[in-house]
Amino acid sequence: MAVTLAEVAAHAGVSPATVSRVLNGGYPVAGGTRTRVEQAIESLGYIANGPARALAAATSDLVGVLVHDVADSFFGILAGSLQRALAPSGPGAARKLAVVCNTEGAPETELAYLALLEGQRAGGIVLTGGAVEEPEHTSALTARIARTAASGAPVVLCGRPPLPLPAHLPVATVMFDDHGGAFRLAQHLLALGHRRIASIAGPPGLSTTRERLDGHRTALRQHGHGVADSCAALTVHAGFERAAGYDATRELLRRGAPFTAVAAANDTVATGVVAALRDAGIRIPEDVSVAGFDDLPFCGDTAPALTTVRVPLREAGTLAAHLVTGRRPLPPGGITTLPTELMVRGSTAPPPDERSSP
Amino acid sequence: MAVTLAEVAAHAGVSPATVSRVLNGGYPVAGGTRTRVEQAIESLGYIANGPARALAAATSDLVGVLVHDVADSFFGILAGSLQRALAPSGPGAARKLAVVCNTEGAPETELAYLALLEGQRAGGIVLTGGAVEEPEHTSALTARIARTAASGAPVVLCGRPPLPLPAHLPVATVMFDDHGGAFRLAQHLLALGHRRIASIAGPPGLSTTRERLDGHRTALRQHGHGVADSCAALTVHAGFERAAGYDATRELLRRGAPFTAVAAANDTVATGVVAALRDAGIRIPEDVSVAGFDDLPFCGDTAPALTTVRVPLREAGTLAAHLVTGRRPLPPGGITTLPTELMVRGSTAPPPDERSSP
DNA sequence: ATGAAAGCGCTAACAC
DNA sequence: GTGTTAGCGCTTTCAT
């Protein structure tokens, strides 16, 4: 058996309660006593039993991190910085453990993992990535989160819109300015002279899809001159994988409606778009411009380098970690919106017409 | 308070033990009783208390997954497939939770997390990625793992060499044929006509670095004609990030020793190599060929597409999950070596000399 | 500032 | 097949 707290207590000549106190801090313990206990812990190689502690305290050091898929760099980067920020360096820092759950973006899986984490008495939960905006799921999710938060475990929504919850619950929201980013990206394309701009949007019903598409269309509408009219014909919904971008682009080409630029749901999809266009003999950006979203690390190394919108994933992960551990107080109103930034690279250029007739 | 097992028992008119039995299976319970219990669980919305269960059973549903960095696609993909395989679909499947820990490749961090996971009574542990081959650390690690495994929690070493442990302990090793992959990659370069092949190797002291470099050099040596002689001058050790590849390449250029091909430690490093060469006015693959390792998803989309060695990350993750949960018995000898595959793409071509003088 | 004692919710012998 | 009964190792009032 492993060394127990009681053995440490015996070894140090104090009561279990005292050992518990020096372990958990926040309680007055005489200097000498503390030292003796610490030495006992050290010499016995004591490691606290997490489950026992969690059972007694009704909360654990586990932090649930729900992502659509860690293999996707978007989530990998987010989860990575989150995990890192959860483990503050320095001696005796109360190390939180990140329990990473792939929801695949499926509502039922999301709920199932939340139940599982509740069962583990997770000390906090971070839900990342776009939310499925279906009334039934939203209310089920809201109810479940309300329970978790009411039990004292902070919940952070990261990269998704806030939920209608009582203000007193420990729930915070960290959003990305997807709308603004998409808006500025569309403006960039319009400024280059593009008028027929296609969208390979994300899955319908997802908050991220809605926000990016809204920002995009708002810019087109604002530009006027009927630029927004062809939206329906030039929009294809697809998944977030490269293959989805490839297939959606083929579908777009099949439709036959002309376009000179494509705004993809994200960078990964954009690589699929580029591949499909190229396979169709279309040059980028000479014939058609392509833009991504997120600014994943590979964006600068693709051919051509991808124009995109930077989403501050690392910052978001760190912030989410601080909020969920209570190291940073909940922001007033509970919502923080992180800025996005347009990154112009080689995959966008003026449309063919503009070049031939300057 | 949450609903407890005792309440479920009362509601169903049975004893707590019976409820526990239907919950955990593997024990005979009369059909009718089982049904009543299941209904009680359902109607009360019972969720088992993980910590309590872990305390009593001395093992939890937590599986520790140590990675260098989840934000790195290599580990993201590995961790993703592992996590997915840990959560078998189907009703009532005993869902294991993946606790992802970023070790940054640092020995102390690795040990610290192992201690933390031991404290959590993790039901299994998977250590992924290259191992730091320093005698002191290896023995500390071996001791720690021996303890964990002795307590009944399976340990899987994934992508790193086996450790000298008693055969009766539940420890399995899943390796990649890095040596063979690097060997074949070097052969490919030699076959193209390259004779001065540089290596941007990984950090010294890491098993992955050693194996890939060994494979590479074995091929050069085997080729003869003094091809292996320039190894020292043409080898630079660096980290696994893109920036490391960039800097190492500049260092290589600074040295002045001529080379016509570069084998990078991995794909990410290779992108940095490509960027540095390009910034120096060197064309790829016309002037210099570049190859990566791992075959991460972006390899086909870079300019030019990257020749590399495919490492079966998804397969490894799934296998590791099966081994650590006991769903797959430990292989005889405890070691499984997964094959790697040479992926020839556009970044490698014959060296300049060969073209001008055919 | 420290100790004593009562659980936290579950599993696992052991009876019946 | 099902019930009884001890703990598992820790936290946390409540005393002192």
XYZ file of C-alpha atoms (C1' of nucleotides) in Angstrom:
748
model
C 0.000 0.000 0.000
C 0.990 3.573 -0.481
C 1.916 5.810 2.397
C -1.138 7.394 3.986
C -1.702 10.660 5.711
C -2.125 8.819 8.994
C 1.356 7.355 8.683
C 2.778 10.758 8.024
C 0.982 12.032 11.105
C 2.368 9.221 13.241
C 5.841 9.775 11.868
C 5.666 13.477 12.684
C 4.036 12.921 16.036
C 0.954 14.962 15.236
C -2.664 14.242 14.402
C -3.966 13.541 10.902
C -5.859 16.797 11.027
C -2.661 18.740 11.388
C -1.081 17.046 8.429
C -4.150 17.827 6.406
C -3.811 21.453 7.431
C -0.223 21.877 6.381
C -1.080 20.104 3.157
C -3.981 22.300 2.283
C -2.717 25.550 3.768
C -5.002 28.418 4.540
C -4.903 27.455 8.158
C -2.614 28.484 11.008
C -0.030 25.848 11.886
C 2.958 26.529 14.133
C 6.226 26.830 12.273
C 7.940 23.959 14.035
C 5.031 21.617 13.568
C 4.808 22.465 9.910
C 8.473 21.736 9.424
C 8.251 18.385 11.144
C 5.282 17.409 9.031
C 6.980 18.494 5.846
C 10.006 16.430 6.707
C 7.848 13.417 7.393
C 6.121 13.856 4.053
C 9.454 14.151 2.346
C 11.115 11.211 4.020
C 8.159 8.886 3.570
C 7.603 9.934 -0.025
C 3.989 10.620 0.739
C 1.637 11.248 -2.173
C -1.876 12.317 -1.295
C -4.676 10.052 -2.403
C -6.664 12.129 -4.861
C -9.898 10.154 -4.740
C -9.992 10.162 -0.948
C -9.427 13.856 -0.910
C -12.062 14.402 -3.556
C -14.542 12.256 -1.713
C -14.093 14.117 1.523
C -13.883 17.559 -0.007
C -16.571 16.916 -2.622
C -14.385 18.421 -5.316
C -11.333 17.252 -7.207
C -8.282 18.623 -8.927
C -9.684 17.534 -12.249
C -10.628 20.132 -14.818
C -12.731 18.908 -17.689
C -11.794 20.263 -21.096
C -14.306 19.567 -23.832
C -13.061 19.974 -27.383
C -14.460 18.893 -30.708
C -11.241 17.053 -31.489
C -7.761 17.506 -29.998
C -6.206 16.251 -33.193
C -7.447 19.442 -34.839
C -4.765 22.078 -34.277
C -7.370 24.658 -33.360
C -8.293 22.607 -30.326
C -4.857 21.184 -29.794
C -3.383 24.633 -29.356
C -6.246 25.745 -27.161
C -6.062 22.646 -24.978
C -2.291 22.820 -24.849
C -2.062 26.336 -23.514
C -4.956 25.623 -21.179
C -3.253 22.576 -19.743
C 0.005 24.430 -19.354
C -1.656 27.281 -17.497
C -3.375 24.757 -15.246
C -0.021 23.561 -13.962
C 1.563 26.652 -12.496
C 5.215 26.068 -11.955
C 6.687 26.678 -8.569
C 6.848 24.427 -5.545
C 3.769 22.916 -4.008
C 1.533 24.556 -6.556
C -1.817 22.826 -6.478
C -1.593 21.078 -9.791
C -4.824 20.696 -11.640
C -5.175 17.918 -14.156
C -6.826 18.442 -17.515
C -9.271 15.781 -18.598
C -9.560 16.174 -22.343
C -12.762 14.960 -23.975
C -13.429 14.795 -27.713
C -17.061 15.581 -28.301
C -16.815 15.426 -32.110
C -19.149 18.405 -31.922
C -22.014 16.049 -31.097
C -24.544 17.325 -28.552
C -25.151 13.940 -26.943
C -21.452 13.298 -26.531
C -21.044 16.720 -24.995
C -23.771 16.004 -22.472
C -22.446 12.534 -21.773
C -18.999 13.876 -20.942
C -20.444 16.592 -18.757
C -22.278 13.940 -16.779
C -19.106 11.909 -16.503
C -17.169 14.924 -15.275
C -19.863 15.751 -12.803
C -19.543 12.211 -11.510
C -15.823 12.794 -11.087
C -16.599 15.927 -9.107
C -14.466 17.925 -11.529
C -13.264 21.152 -9.975
C -14.052 23.058 -13.116
C -15.099 22.647 -16.713
C -14.135 24.367 -19.929
C -16.314 23.924 -22.989
C -14.507 24.954 -26.129
C -15.444 25.401 -29.748
C -18.632 26.295 -31.511
C -21.894 25.361 -29.854
C -24.671 23.455 -31.560
C -27.515 25.953 -31.577
C -30.507 23.720 -31.347
C -33.096 24.775 -28.736
C -33.473 21.336 -27.259
C -29.767 20.855 -26.803
C -29.198 24.367 -25.577
C -31.706 23.951 -22.783
C -30.364 20.541 -21.798
C -26.867 21.959 -21.793
C -27.906 25.009 -19.829
C -29.561 22.843 -17.206
C -26.560 20.594 -16.857
C -24.157 23.504 -16.598
C -26.372 25.228 -14.081
C -26.120 22.129 -11.889
C -22.376 21.911 -12.187
C -21.868 25.597 -11.523
C -24.312 25.516 -8.638
C -22.196 22.812 -7.043
C -19.343 25.297 -7.018
C -17.334 24.145 -10.018
C -16.590 27.070 -12.321
C -17.575 26.636 -15.934
C -15.919 28.516 -18.765
C -17.395 28.695 -22.230
C -14.569 29.304 -24.649
C -15.146 30.185 -28.278
C -18.881 29.928 -27.982
C -21.684 32.279 -26.992
C -22.873 32.711 -23.405
C -25.794 30.716 -22.054
C -28.826 32.166 -20.269
C -27.761 31.456 -16.701
C -28.307 33.245 -13.391
C -25.592 35.851 -12.907
C -24.567 34.514 -9.506
C -23.320 31.216 -10.895
C -19.588 30.874 -11.545
C -19.832 30.788 -15.308
C -17.665 32.859 -17.618
C -17.556 33.211 -21.366
C -14.500 33.852 -23.497
C -15.456 34.622 -27.063
C -13.526 35.298 -30.231
C -14.531 38.196 -32.387
C -15.367 35.863 -35.247
C -17.951 38.247 -36.583
C -15.499 41.123 -36.742
C -12.795 38.955 -38.246
C -15.035 37.652 -40.991
C -16.252 41.165 -41.607
C -12.762 42.538 -42.089
C -11.768 39.596 -44.238
C -14.724 40.221 -46.539
C -13.858 43.905 -46.628
C -10.339 42.970 -47.663
C -11.670 40.903 -50.537
C -14.062 43.645 -51.569
C -11.267 46.197 -51.467
C -9.241 44.000 -53.797
C -12.109 44.248 -56.233
C -13.872 40.936 -55.686
C -17.618 41.001 -56.190
C -18.542 37.354 -56.482
C -17.292 35.879 -53.254
C -18.108 32.277 -52.356
C -18.323 30.876 -48.845
C -17.449 27.378 -47.824
C -19.137 27.752 -44.461
C -18.975 25.385 -41.509
C -21.698 22.963 -40.456
C -25.103 24.619 -40.187
C -26.409 25.138 -36.677
C -23.009 25.775 -35.193
C -22.438 29.110 -33.484
C -19.060 29.585 -35.114
C -20.545 29.046 -38.543
C -23.276 31.559 -37.859
C -20.954 34.239 -36.561
C -18.421 33.959 -39.338
C -21.085 33.861 -41.992
C -22.884 36.821 -40.436
C -19.750 38.912 -40.378
C -19.026 37.992 -43.961
C -22.498 38.845 -45.190
C -22.723 42.025 -43.211
C -19.673 43.291 -45.071
C -21.115 42.289 -48.440
C -24.445 43.871 -47.637
C -22.813 47.012 -46.400
C -20.869 47.298 -49.629
C -24.126 47.379 -51.572
C -24.289 47.187 -55.376
C -25.988 43.813 -55.072
C -22.824 42.089 -53.986
C -24.756 40.204 -51.344
C -27.393 38.942 -53.759
C -25.524 35.884 -54.855
C -24.842 34.709 -51.313
C -27.202 31.768 -51.424
C -25.850 30.424 -54.696
C -22.269 30.891 -53.583
C -22.552 29.355 -50.118
C -21.873 25.717 -49.361
C -21.963 24.268 -45.870
C -19.411 21.629 -45.043
C -17.456 20.100 -42.212
C -14.219 21.436 -40.760
C -11.904 18.941 -42.404
C -9.733 19.347 -45.447
C -11.736 16.788 -47.398
C -14.919 18.727 -46.690
C -13.323 21.802 -48.232
C -12.273 19.807 -51.254
C -15.697 18.310 -51.833
C -17.546 21.551 -51.179
C -15.394 23.317 -53.734
C -16.174 20.697 -56.336
C -19.844 21.184 -55.550
C -19.396 24.928 -55.988
C -17.723 24.448 -59.347
C -20.484 22.073 -60.400
C -23.095 24.716 -59.680
C -21.518 26.880 -62.290
C -22.123 30.268 -60.651
C -18.945 32.268 -61.267
C -16.819 33.483 -58.353
C -13.419 35.068 -57.969
C -12.809 34.456 -54.277
C -13.581 31.854 -51.644
C -13.798 32.434 -47.908
C -13.391 29.106 -46.164
C -14.751 28.117 -42.766
C -11.223 27.682 -41.455
C -7.648 27.129 -42.571
C -7.915 23.393 -42.853
C -10.930 23.674 -45.099
C -9.071 26.324 -47.086
C -6.296 23.871 -47.912
C -8.933 21.557 -49.322
C -10.379 24.426 -51.323
C -6.983 25.270 -52.731
C -6.377 21.659 -53.705
C -9.755 21.331 -55.425
C -9.349 24.562 -57.362
C -5.876 23.594 -58.428
C -7.070 20.178 -59.548
C -9.614 22.015 -61.664
C -6.843 23.978 -63.324
C -7.605 27.198 -61.481
C -4.661 29.275 -60.314
C -4.478 30.867 -56.887
C -4.568 33.789 -56.463
C -4.414 34.763 -60.132
C -7.791 33.267 -61.030
C -9.394 32.854 -57.645
C -8.428 34.145 -54.212
C -8.789 31.895 -51.184
C -8.886 32.820 -47.513
C -8.968 30.736 -44.383
C -9.747 31.441 -40.750
C -7.867 30.800 -37.455
C -4.285 31.350 -38.603
C -3.040 27.913 -37.680
C 0.733 27.470 -37.750
C 0.874 25.984 -41.234
C -0.745 29.019 -42.893
C 2.559 30.630 -43.734
C 3.934 27.494 -45.341
C 1.209 26.539 -47.759
C 1.395 27.356 -51.428
C 0.549 30.153 -51.637
C 0.690 31.367 -48.042
C -2.852 31.643 -46.769
C -4.616 34.916 -46.078
C -6.618 34.309 -42.921
C -7.911 35.721 -39.659
C -5.832 35.153 -36.587
C -7.742 33.777 -33.619
C -5.845 34.123 -30.306
C -6.016 30.498 -29.253
C -3.111 30.469 -26.823
C -4.358 33.568 -25.072
C -7.819 32.067 -24.846
C -6.506 28.841 -23.356
C -4.499 30.645 -20.728
C -7.372 32.928 -19.868
C -9.803 30.031 -19.645
C -7.400 28.228 -17.306
C -7.108 31.250 -15.066
C -10.839 31.716 -14.949
C -11.662 28.094 -14.275
C -9.174 27.869 -11.430
C -10.332 31.143 -9.967
C -6.869 32.579 -10.383
C -8.494 35.386 -12.324
C -11.850 36.744 -11.109
C -14.792 36.443 -13.430
C -14.997 39.500 -15.672
C -17.892 41.884 -15.103
C -20.837 40.641 -17.090
C -19.036 37.344 -17.340
C -18.018 37.857 -20.949
C -14.637 38.561 -22.479
C -14.300 38.978 -26.214
C -10.861 38.378 -27.631
C -9.937 40.315 -30.769
C -9.182 38.643 -34.087
C -6.795 39.992 -36.665
C -6.747 39.932 -40.453
C -3.576 38.336 -41.786
C -3.056 39.161 -45.430
C -0.808 36.755 -47.297
C -0.339 35.474 -50.807
C -3.555 33.586 -51.406
C -5.618 36.697 -51.996
C -5.111 39.184 -54.828
C -7.237 41.302 -57.147
C -9.611 39.298 -59.355
C -8.614 38.613 -62.990
C -10.777 41.426 -64.424
C -9.046 44.009 -62.306
C -5.648 42.982 -63.566
C -6.425 42.940 -67.240
C -8.235 46.273 -67.105
C -6.520 48.584 -64.695
C -26.415 16.877 -2.754
C -26.329 14.513 -5.614
C -28.245 11.248 -5.623
C -26.297 8.454 -3.974
C -26.151 4.760 -4.545
C -27.911 4.232 -1.228
C -30.867 6.257 -2.390
C -31.069 4.260 -5.569
C -31.013 1.092 -3.492
C -33.818 2.339 -1.268
C -35.843 3.423 -4.270
C -35.461 0.023 -5.864
C -36.035 -1.842 -2.643
C -32.677 -3.605 -2.733
C -29.385 -3.334 -0.906
C -26.546 -1.008 -1.904
C -24.460 -4.011 -2.809
C -26.963 -5.091 -5.399
C -26.966 -1.701 -7.010
C -23.209 -1.773 -7.075
C -23.366 -5.145 -8.760
C -25.676 -4.101 -11.560
C -23.537 -1.020 -11.999
C -20.283 -2.867 -12.261
C -21.497 -5.998 -13.974
C -19.534 -9.183 -13.947
C -21.759 -10.514 -11.224
C -24.986 -12.496 -11.332
C -28.078 -10.399 -10.654
C -31.620 -11.598 -11.293
C -33.253 -10.085 -14.347
C -36.140 -8.484 -12.489
C -33.925 -6.991 -9.829
C -31.616 -5.587 -12.422
C -34.494 -3.960 -14.233
C -35.840 -2.363 -11.083
C -32.456 -1.006 -10.215
C -31.932 0.338 -13.694
C -35.258 2.092 -13.560
C -34.426 3.621 -10.206
C -31.113 4.852 -11.578
C -32.878 6.299 -14.560
C -35.689 7.978 -12.694
C -33.466 9.453 -10.012
C -30.859 10.606 -12.524
C -28.181 8.860 -10.549
C -24.559 9.542 -11.455
C -21.960 7.455 -9.680
C -19.461 9.313 -7.556
C -16.136 8.678 -9.216
C -13.887 9.534 -6.280
C -15.850 7.341 -3.892
C -15.655 4.478 -6.293
C -11.966 5.067 -6.833
C -11.315 5.220 -3.123
C -13.059 1.977 -2.443
C -11.740 0.154 -5.473
C -8.254 1.661 -5.250
C -8.320 2.442 -8.943
C -10.034 5.041 -11.066
C -11.385 5.513 -14.553
C -8.638 8.013 -15.236
C -5.994 7.216 -17.802
C -2.963 9.457 -17.762
C -1.637 10.451 -21.165
C 1.769 12.096 -21.132
C 2.717 14.019 -24.247
C 5.453 16.498 -24.966
C 2.885 19.026 -26.141
C -0.689 18.461 -27.327
C -0.492 21.576 -29.447
C 1.998 19.716 -31.627
C -0.016 17.783 -34.204
C 2.122 14.700 -33.704
C 0.871 14.446 -30.142
C -2.515 15.949 -30.852
C -3.316 13.203 -33.333
C -1.929 10.532 -31.043
C -3.828 11.826 -28.022
C -6.967 12.326 -30.064
C -7.217 8.801 -31.351
C -6.225 7.477 -27.946
C -8.962 9.442 -26.226
C -11.492 8.334 -28.785
C -10.600 4.686 -28.357
C -10.869 5.112 -24.597
C -14.536 5.955 -24.923
C -16.026 2.961 -26.647
C -19.438 3.771 -27.969
C -22.308 1.608 -26.998
C -24.506 1.720 -23.908
C -23.101 1.483 -20.448
C -19.590 1.256 -21.755
C -17.184 1.942 -18.921
C -15.939 5.285 -20.064
C -12.366 6.046 -19.263
C -11.260 9.642 -19.065
C -7.991 10.818 -20.567
C -5.904 13.099 -18.419
C -3.581 14.861 -20.814
C -0.296 16.158 -19.421
C 2.228 18.277 -21.304
C 5.675 17.308 -20.187
C 7.497 19.625 -22.608
C 9.858 16.692 -22.905
C 11.346 17.582 -19.531
C 12.289 14.634 -17.300
C 11.295 16.341 -14.048
C 7.912 17.307 -15.425
C 7.386 13.773 -16.624
C 8.141 12.400 -13.177
C 6.025 15.034 -11.485
C 3.006 14.121 -13.567
C 3.524 10.440 -12.980
C 3.472 11.103 -9.247
C 0.336 13.160 -9.628
C -1.334 10.412 -11.609
C -0.292 7.822 -9.094
C -1.925 9.993 -6.460
C -5.086 9.984 -8.522
C -4.939 6.198 -8.668
C -5.016 6.392 -12.451
C -6.249 3.155 -13.960
C -3.544 3.274 -16.590
C -0.829 5.436 -18.022
C 0.432 6.057 -21.513
C 3.784 7.745 -22.002
C 4.164 9.043 -25.512
C 6.967 10.555 -27.517
C 10.694 10.258 -27.407
C 12.314 9.452 -24.094
C 15.155 11.407 -22.585
C 17.971 8.883 -22.482
C 19.895 9.971 -19.475
C 20.828 7.159 -17.055
C 19.698 9.033 -13.970
C 16.308 9.841 -15.409
C 15.846 6.436 -16.930
C 16.324 4.734 -13.602
C 14.046 7.161 -11.783
C 11.431 6.657 -14.466
C 11.815 2.909 -14.407
C 11.356 2.845 -10.651
C 8.274 5.018 -10.783
C 6.719 2.980 -13.562
C 7.497 -0.247 -11.770
C 5.522 1.041 -8.783
C 2.576 2.080 -10.866
C 2.500 -1.148 -12.817
C 2.940 -3.186 -9.645
C -0.170 -1.525 -8.261
C -2.046 -3.006 -11.199
C -2.305 -0.002 -13.485
C -1.128 -0.909 -16.997
C 1.549 1.325 -18.461
C 2.040 1.738 -22.173
C 5.164 3.282 -23.650
C 4.243 4.690 -27.027
C 6.825 5.944 -29.467
C 9.694 5.264 -27.134
C 11.919 2.308 -26.336
C 11.054 -0.305 -23.714
C 12.343 -0.029 -20.174
C 14.153 -2.775 -18.249
C 11.224 -4.027 -16.189
C 10.227 -7.436 -14.840
C 8.225 -9.267 -17.472
C 5.306 -9.961 -15.154
C 4.420 -6.281 -14.818
C 1.630 -4.953 -17.052
C 3.843 -2.784 -19.211
C 3.671 -2.719 -22.988
C 5.684 -0.864 -25.574
C 4.426 0.404 -28.903
C 7.257 1.630 -31.070
C 7.497 3.235 -34.453
C 10.014 1.942 -36.894
C 11.813 5.278 -36.904
C 15.100 3.635 -37.708
C 13.708 1.894 -40.761
C 11.876 4.995 -41.913
C 14.951 7.167 -41.688
C 16.945 4.458 -43.411
C 14.585 4.291 -46.355
C 14.372 8.042 -46.576
C 18.145 8.297 -46.780
C 18.170 5.539 -49.379
C 15.668 7.525 -51.396
C 17.918 10.573 -51.291
C 20.958 8.500 -52.209
C 19.076 6.918 -55.091
C 18.255 10.378 -56.382
C 21.974 11.006 -56.503
C 22.502 13.035 -53.357
C 25.865 12.580 -51.694
C 26.099 15.502 -49.326
C 23.043 15.103 -47.132
C 22.578 17.326 -44.114
C 20.599 16.416 -40.992
C 18.692 18.810 -38.845
C 18.330 16.305 -36.042
C 16.175 16.583 -32.947
C 17.401 17.399 -29.453
C 20.370 15.292 -28.397
C 19.658 12.637 -25.787
C 16.173 11.917 -27.052
C 15.421 8.377 -28.187
C 13.599 9.563 -31.292
C 16.561 11.664 -32.326
C 18.900 8.746 -31.854
C 16.808 6.285 -33.806
C 16.157 8.550 -36.747
C 19.760 9.633 -36.925
C 20.952 6.046 -36.659
C 18.738 4.933 -39.487
C 19.907 7.814 -41.594
C 23.573 7.180 -40.966
C 23.280 3.464 -41.423
C 22.015 4.069 -44.931
C 24.823 6.496 -45.701
C 27.416 4.171 -44.305
C 26.010 1.243 -46.181
C 26.192 3.196 -49.401
C 29.908 3.642 -48.897
C 32.070 5.908 -51.077
C 32.694 8.145 -48.083
C 29.162 9.484 -48.147
C 28.970 9.156 -44.378
C 32.207 11.030 -43.779
C 30.681 14.485 -43.731
C 28.028 13.525 -41.206
C 29.461 15.539 -38.346
C 29.871 18.711 -40.359
C 26.415 18.374 -41.848
C 24.494 17.587 -38.682
C 22.849 20.190 -36.492
C 20.775 19.377 -33.445
C 17.740 21.505 -32.806
C 14.306 21.508 -31.214
C 11.117 20.209 -32.823
C 9.639 23.584 -33.681
C 9.563 25.352 -36.996
C 11.764 28.151 -35.684
C 14.371 25.599 -34.631
C 14.470 24.305 -38.190
C 14.856 27.804 -39.520
C 17.697 28.701 -37.197
C 19.477 25.394 -37.615
C 19.419 25.811 -41.372
C 20.956 29.250 -41.104
C 23.636 27.730 -38.924
C 24.206 25.061 -41.523
C 24.559 27.650 -44.277
C 26.913 29.630 -42.103
C 29.187 26.618 -41.742
C 29.705 26.667 -45.449
C 29.942 22.905 -45.984
C 28.057 22.220 -49.221
C 24.977 19.998 -49.233
C 22.260 19.131 -51.709
C 19.661 17.651 -49.396
C 18.389 18.103 -45.863
C 16.673 15.496 -43.739
C 14.784 17.260 -40.975
C 13.886 15.859 -37.563
C 10.207 16.135 -38.400
C 7.758 17.873 -40.712
C 7.426 20.979 -38.624
C 11.162 21.456 -38.568
C 11.205 20.811 -42.305
C 8.908 23.777 -42.929
C 11.400 25.936 -41.094
C 14.204 24.482 -43.180
C 12.327 25.235 -46.372
C 11.674 28.801 -45.269
C 15.303 29.412 -44.344
C 16.615 27.986 -47.595
C 14.161 30.007 -49.570
C 15.091 33.175 -47.710
C 18.668 32.426 -48.715
C 17.638 32.298 -52.346
C 17.893 28.535 -52.606
C 15.236 26.745 -54.644
C 13.555 23.552 -53.481
C 13.943 20.946 -54.818
C 15.976 22.290 -57.766
C 18.942 23.382 -55.645
C 18.365 21.481 -52.440
C 15.961 18.680 -51.540
C 14.207 18.715 -48.174
C 12.487 15.882 -46.350
C 10.490 15.772 -43.163
C 9.305 12.982 -40.875
C 5.878 11.997 -39.468
C 3.659 12.891 -42.431
C 1.495 15.349 -40.566
C -1.651 16.440 -42.387
C -0.194 19.634 -43.798
C 2.599 17.850 -45.690
C 0.645 17.645 -48.893
C -0.219 21.316 -48.864
C 3.139 22.928 -48.388
C 5.137 24.399 -51.254
C 6.462 22.099 -52.492
C 4.630 19.128 -51.003
C 6.917 17.517 -48.468
C 8.604 14.181 -48.924
C 8.439 12.511 -45.543
C 8.016 9.288 -43.609
C 4.547 8.402 -42.468
C 4.265 7.453 -38.824
C 1.000 5.665 -37.976
C -0.107 7.953 -35.163
C -3.804 7.147 -35.187
C -3.140 3.439 -35.184
C -0.695 3.862 -32.339
C -3.182 5.849 -30.285
C -5.898 3.296 -30.748
C -3.571 0.431 -29.957
C -2.242 2.171 -26.864
C -5.800 2.740 -25.674
C -6.679 -0.908 -26.155
C -3.577 -2.040 -24.336
C -3.947 0.331 -21.426
C -7.562 -0.632 -20.874
C -6.791 -4.292 -21.173
C -9.153 -4.571 -24.117
C -6.247 -6.031 -26.024
C -3.886 -8.430 -24.254
C -0.260 -7.450 -23.956
C 1.691 -8.676 -26.966
C 4.210 -11.455 -26.414
C 7.455 -9.846 -25.352
C 5.512 -6.717 -24.621
C 6.698 -4.910 -27.722
C 4.867 -3.969 -30.873
C 6.668 -2.127 -33.620
C 4.483 -0.209 -36.017
C 5.779 0.195 -39.562
C 6.622 3.550 -41.087
C 6.288 4.378 -44.742
C 8.274 6.573 -47.097
C 6.075 9.224 -48.729
C 7.773 10.704 -51.756
C 6.471 14.130 -52.767
C 7.741 17.206 -54.500
C 10.357 18.451 -52.090
C 12.944 15.900 -53.114
C 14.530 15.585 -56.551
C 17.907 14.819 -58.035
C 20.675 17.217 -57.023
C 21.679 20.013 -59.456
C 24.747 18.176 -60.801
C 22.705 15.184 -61.869
C 20.395 17.322 -63.924
C 23.020 19.270 -65.813
C 25.082 16.152 -66.527
C 22.788 13.221 -67.196
C -2.685 25.851 17.495
C -3.905 21.050 17.768
C -6.655 16.720 18.470
C -10.844 13.614 18.244
C -14.252 11.803 15.690
C -17.714 11.636 12.291
C -18.567 10.888 7.897
C -17.928 11.508 2.310
C -20.188 7.282 -1.264
C -18.723 3.325 -2.741
C -16.757 -1.712 -3.094
C -15.785 -6.183 -1.493
C -15.591 -9.854 1.631
C -18.403 -12.553 3.924
C -22.815 -14.392 5.384
C -27.300 -16.142 4.346
C -28.964 -14.207 -5.807
C -28.960 -10.777 -2.240
C -28.006 -8.429 2.218
C -24.557 -6.929 6.018
C -20.704 -4.886 7.298
C -16.353 -2.965 7.252
C -13.413 -0.041 5.713
C -10.822 2.976 1.557
C -7.891 7.935 3.092
C -9.064 12.208 3.619
C -11.504 16.732 5.330
C -13.873 19.057 8.633
C -16.647 20.566 12.416
C -16.261 20.723 17.198
C -13.679 20.618 21.279
C -9.814 21.964 23.916
